[in-house]
Amino acid sequence: MTNQLLVIVQIAGRRCALSALDVKSVIEIGTVTPIPRAPAHIAGITALRSQALTVIDCRLALGIVQHAWPTDARAAVVAEGGHAYALKVDQIEDITTAIGEPGQVPGGFGAQWSRVATGMIETLTGPALLIDLSALIAGPDTLRHEAEAA
Amino acid sequence: MDDLLAEFIAETREMLEASSGEIVAWEADPADRARLDTIFRFVHTVKGNCGFFDFPRLAALSHAAEDALADCRAGRRDPDPQMVSAVLAIIDRIAQMVDAIEAGEDISNANPDGGDQALIDAVNVSRETSGEDGASAVKQGSSPRLHAPASALINHADDGATDRAVSSRRADPSATQRTIRLPVELLDRVMSGVSDMVLARNDLAHRLRQAGNQPTIDGPFERLTTILSDVRDAITRMRMQRIETLFSAMPRLVRDLSAELGKQVMVDLDGGDVELDREMIETIRDPLTHIIRNAIDHGIEPPSARLANGKREIGLLAIAARQSGNTIAIVISDDGHGLDEDRIAAKAIATGLISAAERSAMSRDKILNLIFEPGFSTAEVVSNVSGRGVGLDVVRQNLEKVGGSIKVSSQPGHGTLFTLQIPLTLSIIAGLTVEVSGQRFAIPQSYVEEIVQASTTALDLSHMGETALITFRGNRVPSLMLADVLGLDTSADAARDPTLVMLRLASGDLFALVVDGIHNHGDLVVKPLAPAVMKSGLYAGSTLLDDGQPVLLLDVANIAAAHDLVSDGRARALQPVADEAVKPAHALPRAMLFTDCNGRRSAVRLELVQRIETAPVSAIDCSGPRPRVVIDGLILPLIDLPDTAVPAAENAGRVRLLRLSDGACELLVAVRQVEDAVELAGPLIPVPEDPLAEAVTLVDGQPVTLIDAHELFARYGAPPVVAGRPRCSLPADDWARTILAPLVVSAGYEIVSPESADPDAITIVFDEVFEAAEALGRGLTGPVIRLRDRPEATAGSDTIYRYDRDALLSALTSAARFAHRPGGRA
């Protein structure tokens, strides 16, 4: 797994890595139909051919409400749990190769980042945060619910 | 009848195939409880099914086996080898008989006794003595193959009935339709491929329209469209079947069961046009049959008891199906004596399902739902019809296997209501697209009872606390604002002039959903939504419109439940009886009642009314000898418009129009207010003085003029004309031809040459040309758009930079309006 291919994206100004195996394609995002009363990080649904994609705003999925970053017109399409999602990020950079296994850093990444990150991973183009898709898609509410349950 | 028989044979054979493995395993280990249950259910189902065909031999055999197995289950008897053999012999015999039945032989004659009695005796005899005679009877009766029912189909046995059955089946293999089995996943893939193709076609169609008429392409494209829609239909049919195929067997089943049990039961079926997966239909067939059996056997009382309780002699069994996106709800309700909470609880404690302490902590609802636990039955007398408690636990098991659920609710003395929920991962449903606050949503058509468009006052909207009520056909109906439900901003427009979609739930409850407008209806391919979105409880799925725009499908049942609009009561079951009493023997002509613009109450036969339109006053063109209206791109004649602009003042610049059609021609009648559809019960009195009136009649004691449609269409009817596109002339240079023209065409304008001197055409010119023309005194007629070369505007001149797309388009729009408003030809 040392030569794992990664798609490097920017979320809220941070370099993040998605496993290239998870990313089905990168699309130009068209009209997004909003979903009333859905969780905030779900921006809506959009159509990819005859398929409906759920659009996830990655910044809001991390509980970051600021809009200080530009948003890429392209989105990464991923499949998780039998459903297809389009991830709205700051920018989709490039595909690169991982060096080594994901690891932790002293002090952690902060509550929200730790929730969605598998760990830090070194790549040919520098370090990036390896993202756990299911945690990212679940959105910021899950953390709170877990805290309440505990 | 033949259908039912074929189904019976197919089902029995399928179960035989499925249980053959179990039978072998059971023989190896007769103490295996799970196998015993499976075999027991098999013979139980056979017994139940053959009860309403006249197969006494099958019934006797399966009954004997069931008795023996029931004893084993109850622990009254140990499954010794003799008994196992005897039961297996009976199952083999059932397989032979099924073959014989399919071959069209009369099984009661083919083999008069056939040793049935010996088999039955063998099962019973071994109960007392495990002697030799039982075992030898088994050998005698069953021929040598004890646990290989499948071999009955291919072997060369000595049994005459089997031989003939097999040979006649072989002789004519082409008589039955050839089928193959396919993995469902493959079908799904083909189906989504076809959906993609439809979208690609729509996209292509859109581009072709933009490019204009191209005969060489249009022909093949038309053919492609036809083929594609054929393929789509076929694919859809591959998976879908109307639930009617299941329902059609119900009346017969109910009739036979009630006759057998000495009860009188009327069955009411609703929602037969709901379509669902073939697979699903097969899955719910047994559960449904079991529930109906239970309802008739245990639920509905004998006529004498019903009369004593002040009920109608005839019991009512209502079965209704509704589809909501990815689920189908089937509600089976009877008006019998309901479930007895205490008896269920006592039974559950007796069988050790719950403890007495647990019982006191349980709600009535929970106790009622104990009837789905394995090994539970409250019937005191075991009858031939509903069994020994296998019914409901199997029902639940089967439904849960496909991700469905079942629940029961009941009011003592009033009846029982079973609700089955069955999921559908992918389905095509008829849906209605509605708009609220600028966003579109889809509603499954099966819920939609009626669409009502009326003013707030006509609906008598009143607020009772938090709940809004409207009066609809004399009933107070709760209503929900869709915008509130979804938390969207309510537009003031909608509040004044709402459109109501009347929705009827599977439980029979009616409520109104207030929306801003209706778009259209059509087949929608429903796709599942991400779990986080489903959690909101408002949506059942998503679908794509023809233009590729995704739209959310509302989960009507869930929304209603969330607002407490669903009653568990008896509304549905009791209602049809009341309706029947009111309904007259023959259908009366129906008419649409309205108040015309002169305040006169009139009516027009309902069949003529295509729909009710609302058009802005600006869409009316009065320049010709007769006023006309543009609706949906068609020019239609308008009659009965008042001379003054009364409607403008009353309805905020809009006119209510009745769109009438005789099949070929369409025309519009302007009305002040549309009232309701009524039945013309009173006598029709001809009015020879007024050629446009067919008759005068009384509705609710008020005189109403019925419009003479023949005269109306003879005078005013005209086939609709497609409205022309606005025309535009462009500068004659390369830039305009290659860069400007496509933009103008795609905005919906027709390009004409400047020489045509069409006074309505919008002229786009460069500013220097315009100024030169002005200077020469040859000013241009009609609206003019002036373009400049440089982005910076020169002060004082009304020009647009030639690459400013937005400004150009808005100038075109306003110019078009200017060109058409005063005396244009629309």
Coordinates of N, CA, C and O in Angstrom, one line a residue, chain A residues 31-39 41-42 45-52 54 80-81 83-85 137-138 142, chain B residues 192 195-196 199 439 441 484-488 527-533 536 538-539 542 544 548-552:
Chain A
T31 N -26.0 22.5 -12.2 CA -27.0 23.1 -11.2 C -27.2 22.2 -10.1 O -27.4 21.0 -10.2
V32 N -27.2 22.7 -8.9 CA -27.4 21.9 -7.7 C -28.8 22.3 -7.1 O -29.1 23.4 -6.9
T33 N -29.6 21.2 -7.0 CA -31.0 21.4 -6.5 C -30.9 21.3 -5.0 O -30.5 20.3 -4.5
P34 N -31.2 22.4 -4.2 CA -31.1 22.3 -2.8 C -32.1 21.3 -2.2 O -33.2 21.1 -2.8
I35 N -31.8 20.8 -1.1 CA -32.8 19.9 -0.4 C -33.2 20.6 0.9 O -32.4 20.7 1.9
P36 N -34.4 21.1 1.0 CA -34.9 21.7 2.2 C -34.8 20.7 3.4 O -35.2 19.6 3.2
R37 N -34.5 21.2 4.5 CA -34.4 20.5 5.8 C -33.5 19.3 5.8 O -33.6 18.4 6.6
A38 N -32.5 19.4 4.9 CA -31.4 18.4 5.0 C -30.3 18.9 5.8 O -30.3 20.1 6.0
P39 N -29.4 18.1 6.3 CA -28.3 18.6 7.1 C -27.5 19.7 6.3 O -27.5 19.6 5.1
H41 N -24.5 20.4 5.7 CA -23.3 20.1 4.8 C -23.8 19.5 3.5 O -23.0 19.2 2.6
I42 N -25.1 19.1 3.4 CA -25.5 18.6 2.1 C -26.1 19.7 1.3 O -27.1 20.3 1.6
I45 N -28.7 18.1 -4.6 CA -28.4 17.0 -5.5 C -28.2 17.5 -6.9 O -28.7 18.6 -7.2
T46 N -27.4 16.9 -7.6 CA -27.1 17.3 -9.0 C -27.1 16.0 -9.8 O -27.0 14.9 -9.3
A47 N -27.2 16.2 -11.1 CA -27.4 15.1 -12.0 C -26.1 14.8 -12.7 O -25.4 15.7 -13.2
L48 N -25.7 13.5 -12.7 CA -24.6 13.1 -13.6 C -25.2 12.0 -14.5 O -25.5 11.0 -14.0
R49 N -25.3 12.4 -15.7 CA -26.1 11.5 -16.6 C -27.4 11.2 -16.0 O -28.1 12.0 -15.5
S50 N -27.8 9.9 -15.9 CA -29.1 9.6 -15.3 C -29.0 9.4 -13.8 O -29.9 9.0 -13.1
Q51 N -27.8 9.6 -13.2 CA -27.6 9.4 -11.8 C -27.7 10.6 -11.0 O -27.4 11.7 -11.5
A52 N -28.3 10.5 -9.8 CA -28.4 11.7 -9.0 C -27.3 11.6 -8.0 O -27.1 10.6 -7.3
T54 N -25.4 13.2 -4.5 CA -25.6 14.1 -3.4 C -24.4 14.9 -3.3 O -23.3 14.4 -3.2
E80 N -20.0 5.8 -1.7 CA -19.8 5.4 -0.3 C -21.2 4.7 0.1 O -22.2 5.3 0.0
G81 N -21.1 3.5 0.6 CA -22.3 2.8 1.0 C -23.3 2.7 -0.1 O -24.5 2.7 0.2
H83 N -24.1 4.7 -2.4 CA -24.6 6.0 -2.9 C -23.5 6.8 -3.5 O -22.4 6.7 -3.0
A84 N -23.8 7.6 -4.5 CA -22.7 8.4 -5.1 C -22.8 9.8 -4.6 O -23.9 10.4 -4.4
Y85 N -21.7 10.4 -4.3 CA -21.6 11.8 -3.8 C -20.7 12.6 -4.6 O -19.7 12.1 -5.2
I137 N -18.6 12.3 5.0 CA -19.9 12.4 4.5 C -21.0 12.5 5.6 O -22.0 13.1 5.5
A138 N -20.6 11.8 6.7 CA -21.6 11.8 7.8 C -21.8 13.2 8.3 O -22.9 13.5 8.9
T142 N -22.6 14.1 13.6 CA -22.3 12.8 14.2 C -21.5 13.0 15.5 O -21.7 12.3 16.4
Chain B
S192 N -30.7 1.1 -16.0 CA -30.1 2.5 -15.8 C -29.4 2.9 -17.1 O -29.3 4.1 -17.4
S195 N -32.1 4.4 -19.1 CA -32.4 5.8 -18.5 C -31.3 6.8 -19.1 O -31.7 7.9 -19.4
D196 N -30.1 6.4 -19.1 CA -29.0 7.3 -19.6 C -29.3 7.6 -21.0 O -29.1 8.7 -21.5
L199 N -31.9 10.2 -21.5 CA -31.4 11.5 -21.2 C -30.6 12.1 -22.3 O -30.7 13.2 -22.7
Q439 N -39.0 26.1 -6.3 CA -38.3 24.8 -6.4 C -39.3 23.7 -6.7 O -40.5 23.8 -6.3
F441 N -40.8 19.8 -6.8 CA -40.9 18.5 -6.1 C -41.9 17.6 -6.8 O -42.8 18.1 -7.5
D484 N -44.2 25.5 4.3 CA -44.0 25.4 5.7 C -43.4 24.0 6.1 O -42.4 23.9 6.9
V485 N -43.9 23.0 5.5 CA -43.4 21.6 5.7 C -41.9 21.6 5.4 O -41.1 21.0 6.2
L486 N -41.5 22.2 4.3 CA -40.1 22.2 3.9 C -39.3 23.3 4.4 O -38.1 23.4 4.2
G487 N -39.9 24.2 5.2 CA -39.2 25.3 5.7 C -38.7 26.3 4.7 O -37.7 26.9 4.8
L488 N -39.5 26.5 3.6 CA -39.1 27.5 2.6 C -39.9 28.8 2.8 O -40.9 28.8 3.5
K527 N -34.9 7.1 -7.9 CA -33.6 6.6 -7.4 C -33.5 6.8 -5.9 O -34.0 7.8 -5.4
P528 N -32.8 5.9 -5.2 CA -32.7 6.2 -3.7 C -31.8 7.4 -3.4 O -31.0 7.7 -4.2
L529 N -32.1 7.9 -2.2 CA -31.3 9.1 -1.8 C -30.3 8.6 -0.7 O -30.4 7.6 -0.2
A530 N -29.3 9.5 -0.5 CA -28.3 9.2 0.5 C -29.0 9.1 1.9 O -29.9 9.8 2.1
P531 N -28.5 8.3 2.8 CA -29.1 8.1 4.0 C -29.3 9.3 4.9 O -30.3 9.5 5.5
A532 N -28.3 10.2 4.8 CA -28.4 11.5 5.6 C -29.6 12.3 5.1 O -30.3 13.0 5.9
V533 N -30.0 12.2 3.8 CA -31.1 13.0 3.3 C -32.4 12.2 3.7 O -33.4 12.8 4.0
S536 N -34.2 13.0 7.0 CA -35.1 14.1 7.2 C -36.6 13.6 7.2 O -37.5 14.3 7.6
L538 N -38.7 13.4 4.8 CA -39.5 14.2 3.9 C -39.5 13.6 2.5 O -40.4 13.8 1.7
Y539 N -38.5 12.9 2.2 CA -38.3 12.5 0.8 C -38.2 11.0 0.7 O -37.7 10.3 1.5
S542 N -35.2 10.4 -5.3 CA -35.0 11.5 -6.3 C -35.3 11.0 -7.7 O -35.3 9.8 -7.9
L544 N -35.1 12.4 -12.1 CA -34.6 13.4 -13.0 C -35.7 13.7 -14.0 O -36.4 12.9 -14.5
G548 N -33.1 16.7 -17.4 CA -31.9 16.3 -16.7 C -31.8 16.9 -15.3 O -30.9 16.7 -14.6
Q549 N -32.8 17.8 -14.9 CA -32.8 18.4 -13.7 C -33.2 17.5 -12.6 O -34.3 16.8 -12.7
P550 N -32.5 17.3 -11.5 CA -32.9 16.4 -10.4 C -34.0 17.0 -9.6 O -34.0 18.2 -9.4
V551 N -34.9 16.2 -9.2 CA -36.1 16.7 -8.4 C -36.3 15.7 -7.3 O -36.1 14.5 -7.5
L552 N -36.7 16.2 -6.1 CA -36.9 15.3 -5.0 C -38.4 14.8 -5.0 O -39.3 15.5 -5.3

